[in-house]
mmCIF file of N, CA, C and O in Angstrom:
data_model
loop_
_atom_site.group_PDB
_atom_site.id
_atom_site.type_symbol
_atom_site.label_atom_id
_atom_site.label_comp_id
_atom_site.label_asym_id
_atom_site.label_seq_id
_atom_site.Cartn_x
_atom_site.Cartn_y
_atom_site.Cartn_z
ATOM 1 N N MET A 1 -21.859 19.992 -4.034
ATOM 2 C CA MET A 1 -21.497 19.501 -3.063
ATOM 3 C C MET A 1 -20.535 20.483 -2.165
ATOM 4 O O MET A 1 -19.993 21.170 -1.517
ATOM 5 N N LEU A 2 -19.298 20.188 -3.201
ATOM 6 C CA LEU A 2 -17.901 20.967 -2.927
ATOM 7 C C LEU A 2 -18.008 22.258 -2.572
ATOM 8 O O LEU A 2 -17.527 22.997 -2.295
ATOM 9 N N GLU A 3 -19.047 23.082 -3.489
ATOM 10 C CA GLU A 3 -18.784 24.233 -3.566
ATOM 11 C C GLU A 3 -19.715 24.791 -2.148
ATOM 12 O O GLU A 3 -19.235 25.857 -1.653
ATOM 13 N N LYS A 4 -21.039 24.152 -2.001
ATOM 14 C CA LYS A 4 -20.820 24.503 -0.473
ATOM 15 C C LYS A 4 -20.792 24.734 0.301
ATOM 16 O O LYS A 4 -20.073 25.229 1.586
ATOM 17 N N MET A 5 -19.317 23.831 0.342
ATOM 18 C CA MET A 5 -18.314 23.622 1.406
ATOM 19 C C MET A 5 -17.559 24.778 1.580
ATOM 20 O O MET A 5 -17.348 24.965 2.378
ATOM 21 N N ARG A 6 -16.928 25.029 -0.020
ATOM 22 C CA ARG A 6 -16.146 25.998 -0.488
ATOM 23 C C ARG A 6 -16.764 27.059 0.366
ATOM 24 O O ARG A 6 -16.194 27.521 1.168
ATOM 25 N N SER A 7 -17.568 27.163 0.269
ATOM 26 C CA SER A 7 -18.319 28.917 0.518
ATOM 27 C C SER A 7 -18.619 28.248 1.944
ATOM 28 O O SER A 7 -18.553 29.364 2.765
ATOM 29 N N GLY A 8 -18.756 27.498 2.812
ATOM 30 C CA GLY A 8 -19.011 27.513 4.173
ATOM 31 C C GLY A 8 -17.675 27.530 4.943
ATOM 32 O O GLY A 8 -17.718 27.249 6.121
ATOM 33 N N GLY A 9 -16.536 27.604 4.206
ATOM 34 C CA GLY A 9 -15.493 27.353 4.649
ATOM 35 C C GLY A 9 -14.798 25.833 5.301
ATOM 36 O O GLY A 9 -14.421 25.858 6.244
ATOM 37 N N ILE A 10 -15.552 25.132 5.144
ATOM 38 C CA ILE A 10 -15.264 23.872 5.526
ATOM 39 C C ILE A 10 -14.233 22.902 4.583
ATOM 40 O O ILE A 10 -14.308 23.311 3.807
ATOM 41 N N ASP A 11 -13.022 22.395 5.520
ATOM 42 C CA ASP A 11 -11.977 21.694 4.738
ATOM 43 C C ASP A 11 -12.235 20.323 4.612
ATOM 44 O O ASP A 11 -13.044 19.636 4.995
ATOM 45 N N TYR A 12 -12.056 19.876 3.327
ATOM 46 C CA TYR A 12 -12.553 19.067 2.713
ATOM 47 C C TYR A 12 -11.361 18.116 2.057
ATOM 48 O O TYR A 12 -9.691 18.902 1.689
ATOM 49 N N LEU A 13 -11.391 16.676 1.890
ATOM 50 C CA LEU A 13 -10.459 16.320 1.188
ATOM 51 C C LEU A 13 -10.982 14.409 0.407
ATOM 52 O O LEU A 13 -11.635 13.979 0.483
ATOM 53 N N VAL A 14 -10.892 14.759 -0.545
ATOM 54 C CA VAL A 14 -11.500 13.841 -2.254
ATOM 55 C C VAL A 14 -10.294 13.715 -2.901
ATOM 56 O O VAL A 14 -9.507 13.816 -3.207
ATOM 57 N N GLY A 15 -11.152 11.798 -3.123
ATOM 58 C CA GLY A 15 -10.004 11.058 -3.458
ATOM 59 C C GLY A 15 -9.705 11.064 -4.836
ATOM 60 O O GLY A 15 -11.411 11.254 -5.609
ATOM 61 N N THR A 16 -8.876 11.257 -5.874
ATOM 62 C CA THR A 16 -9.287 11.226 -7.163
ATOM 63 C C THR A 16 -8.370 9.759 -8.008
ATOM 64 O O THR A 16 -6.608 9.488 -7.714
ATOM 65 N N PRO A 17 -8.539 9.215 -8.873
ATOM 66 C CA PRO A 17 -8.209 8.448 -9.236
ATOM 67 C C PRO A 17 -7.160 8.500 -10.119
ATOM 68 O O PRO A 17 -7.486 9.947 -10.460
ATOM 69 N N LYS A 18 -5.732 8.160 -10.481
ATOM 70 C CA LYS A 18 -4.307 8.354 -10.664
ATOM 71 C C LYS A 18 -4.265 8.995 -12.238
ATOM 72 O O LYS A 18 -3.992 9.508 -12.283
ATOM 73 N N GLY A 19 -5.889 8.286 -13.252
ATOM 74 C CA GLY A 19 -5.961 8.643 -14.534
ATOM 75 C C GLY A 19 -6.424 10.254 -14.191
ATOM 76 O O GLY A 19 -6.267 11.309 -15.544
ATOM 77 N N HIS A 20 -6.843 10.672 -13.923
ATOM 78 C CA HIS A 20 -7.584 12.191 -13.363
ATOM 79 C C HIS A 20 -6.631 13.178 -13.336
ATOM 80 O O HIS A 20 -7.467 13.356 -13.331
ATOM 81 N N LEU A 21 -5.414 12.677 -12.667
ATOM 82 C CA LEU A 21 -4.264 13.658 -12.180
ATOM 83 C C LEU A 21 -3.830 14.550 -13.790
ATOM 84 O O LEU A 21 -2.648 14.934 -13.660
ATOM 85 N N THR A 22 -4.596 14.098 -15.013
ATOM 86 C CA THR A 22 -3.676 14.489 -16.108
ATOM 87 C C THR A 22 -2.953 15.809 -16.185
ATOM 88 O O THR A 22 -2.406 16.612 -17.349
ATOM 89 N N ARG A 23 -4.328 17.060 -15.871
ATOM 90 C CA ARG A 23 -4.164 17.720 -16.176
ATOM 91 C C ARG A 23 -3.334 18.669 -15.410
ATOM 92 O O ARG A 23 -2.741 19.419 -15.641
ATOM 93 N N VAL A 24 -3.456 17.850 -13.946
ATOM 94 C CA VAL A 24 -1.848 18.252 -12.828
ATOM 95 C C VAL A 24 -0.654 17.799 -12.530
ATOM 96 O O VAL A 24 0.410 18.453 -12.198
ATOM 97 N N GLU A 25 -0.444 17.104 -13.622
ATOM 98 C CA GLU A 25 0.556 16.237 -14.287
ATOM 99 C C GLU A 25 2.241 16.391 -14.033
ATOM 100 O O GLU A 25 3.145 15.941 -13.011
ATOM 101 N N LYS A 26 2.097 17.648 -14.751
ATOM 102 C CA LYS A 26 4.053 18.012 -14.903
ATOM 103 C C LYS A 26 3.601 18.673 -14.371
ATOM 104 O O LYS A 26 5.085 18.746 -14.080
ATOM 105 N N GLN A 27 3.587 19.574 -13.140
ATOM 106 C CA GLN A 27 3.542 20.150 -12.546
ATOM 107 C C GLN A 27 3.700 18.954 -10.776
ATOM 108 O O GLN A 27 5.006 19.020 -10.182
ATOM 109 N N LEU A 28 2.874 18.297 -10.843
ATOM 110 C CA LEU A 28 3.466 16.741 -10.319
ATOM 111 C C LEU A 28 4.636 16.988 -10.095
ATOM 112 O O LEU A 28 5.075 15.919 -9.092
ATOM 113 N N LEU A 29 4.758 16.131 -11.313
ATOM 114 C CA LEU A 29 6.378 15.591 -11.248
ATOM 115 C C LEU A 29 7.620 16.488 -11.269
ATOM 116 O O LEU A 29 8.477 15.969 -11.198
ATOM 117 N N GLU A 30 7.634 17.721 -11.128
ATOM 118 C CA GLU A 30 8.199 18.077 -11.011
ATOM 119 C C GLU A 30 8.163 18.772 -9.314
ATOM 120 O O GLU A 30 9.616 19.031 -8.873
ATOM 121 N N GLU A 31 7.356 18.410 -8.343
ATOM 122 C CA GLU A 31 7.677 18.671 -7.034
ATOM 123 C C GLU A 31 8.540 17.508 -6.455
ATOM 124 O O GLU A 31 8.752 16.805 -6.831
ATOM 125 N N ALA A 32 9.344 18.147 -5.001
ATOM 126 C CA ALA A 32 9.586 16.711 -4.476
ATOM 127 C C ALA A 32 9.211 15.860 -3.757
ATOM 128 O O ALA A 32 8.195 16.543 -2.585
ATOM 129 N N TRP A 33 9.385 15.230 -3.612
ATOM 130 C CA TRP A 33 8.883 14.232 -2.552
ATOM 131 C C TRP A 33 9.136 14.271 -1.360
ATOM 132 O O TRP A 33 10.126 15.291 -0.591
ATOM 133 N N ILE A 34 8.383 14.286 -0.119
ATOM 134 C CA ILE A 34 8.243 14.487 1.064
ATOM 135 C C ILE A 34 8.015 12.985 1.968
ATOM 136 O O ILE A 34 6.868 12.377 1.749
ATOM 137 N N GLU A 35 8.767 12.838 3.212
ATOM 138 C CA GLU A 35 8.654 11.648 3.352
ATOM 139 C C GLU A 35 7.478 11.923 4.304
ATOM 140 O O GLU A 35 7.242 12.573 6.027
ATOM 141 N N ALA A 36 6.044 11.388 4.437
ATOM 142 C CA ALA A 36 5.120 11.131 5.376
ATOM 143 C C ALA A 36 5.360 10.721 6.527
ATOM 144 O O ALA A 36 5.162 11.145 7.482
ATOM 145 N N ARG A 37 6.025 9.276 6.352
ATOM 146 C CA ARG A 37 5.963 8.346 7.436
ATOM 147 C C ARG A 37 6.812 7.656 6.874
ATOM 148 O O ARG A 37 7.077 7.809 5.348
ATOM 149 N N GLU A 38 7.386 6.524 7.252
ATOM 150 C CA GLU A 38 8.621 5.319 6.879
ATOM 151 C C GLU A 38 7.415 4.467 5.981
ATOM 152 O O GLU A 38 6.584 4.112 5.657
ATOM 153 N N ASN A 39 8.195 4.709 4.593
ATOM 154 C CA ASN A 39 7.562 4.049 3.929
ATOM 155 C C ASN A 39 6.789 4.287 2.925
ATOM 156 O O ASN A 39 6.343 3.818 1.355
ATOM 157 N N VAL A 40 6.495 5.819 3.421
ATOM 158 C CA VAL A 40 5.383 6.317 2.592
ATOM 159 C C VAL A 40 5.751 7.842 2.178
ATOM 160 O O VAL A 40 6.254 8.609 3.075
ATOM 161 N N ARG A 41 5.920 7.969 1.069
ATOM 162 C CA ARG A 41 6.141 9.908 0.346
ATOM 163 C C ARG A 41 4.849 10.430 -0.288
ATOM 164 O O ARG A 41 3.776 9.642 -0.737
ATOM 165 N N VAL A 42 5.289 11.599 -0.096
ATOM 166 C CA VAL A 42 4.174 12.446 -0.896
ATOM 167 C C VAL A 42 4.587 13.336 -1.738
ATOM 168 O O VAL A 42 5.756 13.963 -1.403
ATOM 169 N N LYS A 43 3.555 14.378 -2.595
ATOM 170 C CA LYS A 43 3.778 15.260 -3.505
ATOM 171 C C LYS A 43 2.787 16.230 -2.714
ATOM 172 O O LYS A 43 1.690 16.127 -3.417
ATOM 173 N N ILE A 44 3.327 17.521 -2.857
ATOM 174 C CA ILE A 44 2.113 18.349 -2.680
ATOM 175 C C ILE A 44 1.908 19.593 -4.014
ATOM 176 O O ILE A 44 3.094 19.768 -3.971
ATOM 177 N N LEU A 45 0.712 19.849 -4.496
ATOM 178 C CA LEU A 45 1.393 20.647 -5.072
ATOM 179 C C LEU A 45 0.194 22.377 -5.152
ATOM 180 O O LEU A 45 -1.782 20.992 -4.581
ATOM 181 N N GLY A 46 0.568 23.220 -4.648
ATOM 182 C CA GLY A 46 -0.530 23.308 -4.128
ATOM 183 C C GLY A 46 -1.319 24.946 -5.535
ATOM 184 O O GLY A 46 -0.407 25.030 -6.544
ATOM 185 N N GLN A 47 -2.949 24.464 -6.011
ATOM 186 C CA GLN A 47 -2.650 25.540 -6.845
ATOM 187 C C GLN A 47 -4.210 26.343 -6.628
ATOM 188 O O GLN A 47 -5.900 25.922 -6.510
ATOM 189 N N GLU A 48 -4.359 27.650 -6.909
ATOM 190 C CA GLU A 48 -5.488 28.548 -6.692
ATOM 191 C C GLU A 48 -5.639 28.223 -5.063
ATOM 192 O O GLU A 48 -4.798 28.304 -3.992
ATOM 193 N N SER A 49 -6.979 27.713 -4.467
ATOM 194 C CA SER A 49 -7.110 27.800 -3.591
ATOM 195 C C SER A 49 -7.045 26.060 -3.005
ATOM 196 O O SER A 49 -8.085 26.274 -2.034
ATOM 197 N N GLU A 50 -7.060 25.430 -4.016
ATOM 198 C CA GLU A 50 -6.687 23.793 -3.854
ATOM 199 C C GLU A 50 -5.464 23.836 -3.677
ATOM 200 O O GLU A 50 -4.615 23.774 -4.090
ATOM 201 N N PHE A 51 -5.346 22.300 -2.861
ATOM 202 C CA PHE A 51 -3.960 21.489 -2.992
ATOM 203 C C PHE A 51 -3.433 20.204 -3.186
ATOM 204 O O PHE A 51 -5.134 18.951 -2.776
ATOM 205 N N TYR A 52 -3.315 19.970 -4.208
ATOM 206 C CA TYR A 52 -3.438 18.605 -4.734
ATOM 207 C C TYR A 52 -2.490 17.611 -4.166
ATOM 208 O O TYR A 52 -1.013 18.079 -3.632
ATOM 209 N N VAL A 53 -2.820 15.983 -2.991
ATOM 210 C CA VAL A 53 -1.949 14.900 -2.719
ATOM 211 C C VAL A 53 -1.585 14.010 -3.455
ATOM 212 O O VAL A 53 -2.461 13.220 -3.820
ATOM 213 N N TYR A 54 -0.391 13.685 -3.664
ATOM 214 C CA TYR A 54 -0.209 12.220 -4.250
ATOM 215 C C TYR A 54 0.853 11.531 -3.190
ATOM 216 O O TYR A 54 2.605 12.341 -3.440
ATOM 217 N N GLY A 55 0.458 10.967 -3.083
ATOM 218 C CA GLY A 55 1.125 9.906 -1.886
ATOM 219 C C GLY A 55 0.851 8.028 -2.543
ATOM 220 O O GLY A 55 1.013 8.189 -3.687
ATOM 221 N N GLU A 56 2.282 7.967 -2.588
ATOM 222 C CA GLU A 56 3.041 6.194 -3.203
ATOM 223 C C GLU A 56 3.595 5.637 -1.639
ATOM 224 O O GLU A 56 4.202 6.575 -0.396
ATOM 225 N N SER A 57 2.763 4.637 -0.984
ATOM 226 C CA SER A 57 3.781 3.833 0.027
ATOM 227 C C SER A 57 4.363 2.531 -0.928
ATOM 228 O O SER A 57 4.003 1.936 -1.899
ATOM 229 N N HIS A 58 5.127 2.113 -0.653
ATOM 230 C CA HIS A 58 6.666 1.051 -0.888
ATOM 231 C C HIS A 58 5.483 0.209 -0.980
ATOM 232 O O HIS A 58 6.179 -1.268 -1.969
ATOM 233 N N ASP A 59 5.576 -0.280 0.171
ATOM 234 C CA ASP A 59 4.422 -1.537 0.511
ATOM 235 C C ASP A 59 3.357 -1.418 -0.639
ATOM 236 O O ASP A 59 3.761 -2.866 -1.416
ATOM 237 N N ARG A 60 2.879 -0.536 -1.577
ATOM 238 C CA ARG A 60 1.513 -0.665 -2.451
ATOM 239 C C ARG A 60 1.942 -1.465 -3.381
ATOM 240 O O ARG A 60 1.643 -1.765 -4.602
ATOM 241 N N VAL A 61 3.314 0.088 -3.926
ATOM 242 C CA VAL A 61 4.167 -0.105 -5.485
ATOM 243 C C VAL A 61 4.711 -1.875 -5.392
ATOM 244 O O VAL A 61 4.541 -2.144 -6.160
ATOM 245 N N SER A 62 5.284 -2.333 -4.176
ATOM 246 C CA SER A 62 5.444 -3.988 -4.303
ATOM 247 C C SER A 62 4.321 -4.631 -4.703
ATOM 248 O O SER A 62 4.610 -5.590 -4.995
ATOM 249 N N LYS A 63 3.361 -4.532 -3.664
ATOM 250 C CA LYS A 63 2.310 -5.413 -4.321
ATOM 251 C C LYS A 63 1.920 -5.212 -5.624
ATOM 252 O O LYS A 63 1.352 -6.497 -6.501
ATOM 253 N N GLU A 64 1.891 -3.960 -6.171
ATOM 254 C CA GLU A 64 1.043 -3.785 -7.787
ATOM 255 C C GLU A 64 2.590 -4.525 -8.322
ATOM 256 O O GLU A 64 1.836 -5.412 -9.762
ATOM 257 N N ARG A 65 3.859 -4.513 -7.921
ATOM 258 C CA ARG A 65 4.545 -5.183 -9.142
ATOM 259 C C ARG A 65 4.401 -6.589 -8.515
ATOM 260 O O ARG A 65 4.342 -6.954 -10.239
ATOM 261 N N SER A 66 4.184 -6.833 -7.899
ATOM 262 C CA SER A 66 4.017 -8.979 -7.289
ATOM 263 C C SER A 66 2.804 -9.461 -8.633
ATOM 264 O O SER A 66 3.065 -10.190 -9.317
ATOM 265 N N MET A 67 1.511 -8.299 -8.693
ATOM 266 C CA MET A 67 0.254 -8.778 -9.068
ATOM 267 C C MET A 67 0.211 -9.061 -10.619
ATOM 268 O O MET A 67 0.263 -9.514 -10.763
ATOM 269 N N ARG A 68 1.520 -7.575 -11.162
ATOM 270 C CA ARG A 68 1.458 -7.892 -12.185
ATOM 271 C C ARG A 68 2.567 -8.694 -12.886
ATOM 272 O O ARG A 68 2.193 -9.557 -13.898
ATOM 273 N N ARG A 69 3.919 -8.992 -11.942
ATOM 274 C CA ARG A 69 4.456 -10.262 -12.456
ATOM 275 C C ARG A 69 3.729 -11.512 -12.580
ATOM 276 O O ARG A 69 3.983 -12.012 -13.077
ATOM 277 N N ARG A 70 2.604 -11.966 -11.514
ATOM 278 C CA ARG A 70 1.668 -12.791 -11.836
ATOM 279 C C ARG A 70 1.303 -13.213 -12.467
ATOM 280 O O ARG A 70 0.859 -14.357 -13.800
ATOM 281 N N ARG A 71 0.455 -12.363 -13.284
ATOM 282 C CA ARG A 71 -0.055 -12.031 -14.664
ATOM 283 C C ARG A 71 0.572 -12.270 -16.015
ATOM 284 O O ARG A 71 0.184 -13.172 -16.929
ATOM 285 N N LEU A 72 1.576 -11.969 -16.038
ATOM 286 C CA LEU A 72 1.865 -12.150 -16.659
ATOM 287 C C LEU A 72 2.835 -13.461 -17.112
ATOM 288 O O LEU A 72 3.078 -14.479 -18.071
ATOM 289 N N ARG A 73 3.447 -13.950 -15.670
ATOM 290 C CA ARG A 73 3.756 -15.473 -16.150
ATOM 291 C C ARG A 73 2.769 -16.327 -16.533
ATOM 292 O O ARG A 73 2.925 -17.290 -17.099
ATOM 293 N N ARG A 74 1.492 -15.876 -15.902
ATOM 294 C CA ARG A 74 0.174 -16.640 -16.713
ATOM 295 C C ARG A 74 -0.145 -16.732 -17.772
ATOM 296 O O ARG A 74 -0.613 -17.207 -18.470
ATOM 297 N N LEU A 75 0.744 -15.532 -19.019
ATOM 298 C CA LEU A 75 0.499 -15.405 -19.983
ATOM 299 C C LEU A 75 1.622 -16.248 -20.787
ATOM 300 O O LEU A 75 1.105 -16.761 -21.962
ATOM 301 N N TRP A 76 2.993 -16.244 -20.302
ATOM 302 C CA TRP A 76 3.846 -17.023 -20.536
ATOM 303 C C TRP A 76 3.703 -18.032 -20.893
ATOM 304 O O TRP A 76 3.853 -19.058 -21.118
ATOM 305 N N VAL A 77 2.762 -19.370 -19.800
ATOM 306 C CA VAL A 77 2.699 -20.250 -19.634
ATOM 307 C C VAL A 77 1.849 -20.765 -20.481
ATOM 308 O O VAL A 77 0.412 -20.730 -21.102
#
């Protein structure tokens, strides 16, 4: 499907789980953060004819930390 879109000149966006980004992880770490909007920042990495966009939301980071803390509290009790 993606090959068909590429050959047809169609722009597209594909979501990839964070764990699948290991092959571009080092390059992404070297990129600078760009403020996309308030509390949202991104890193953009261009490779060959593709761009990787890694986004981070301050609100989402806070929510995930809170979820981890709750799980740890249950384990300690």
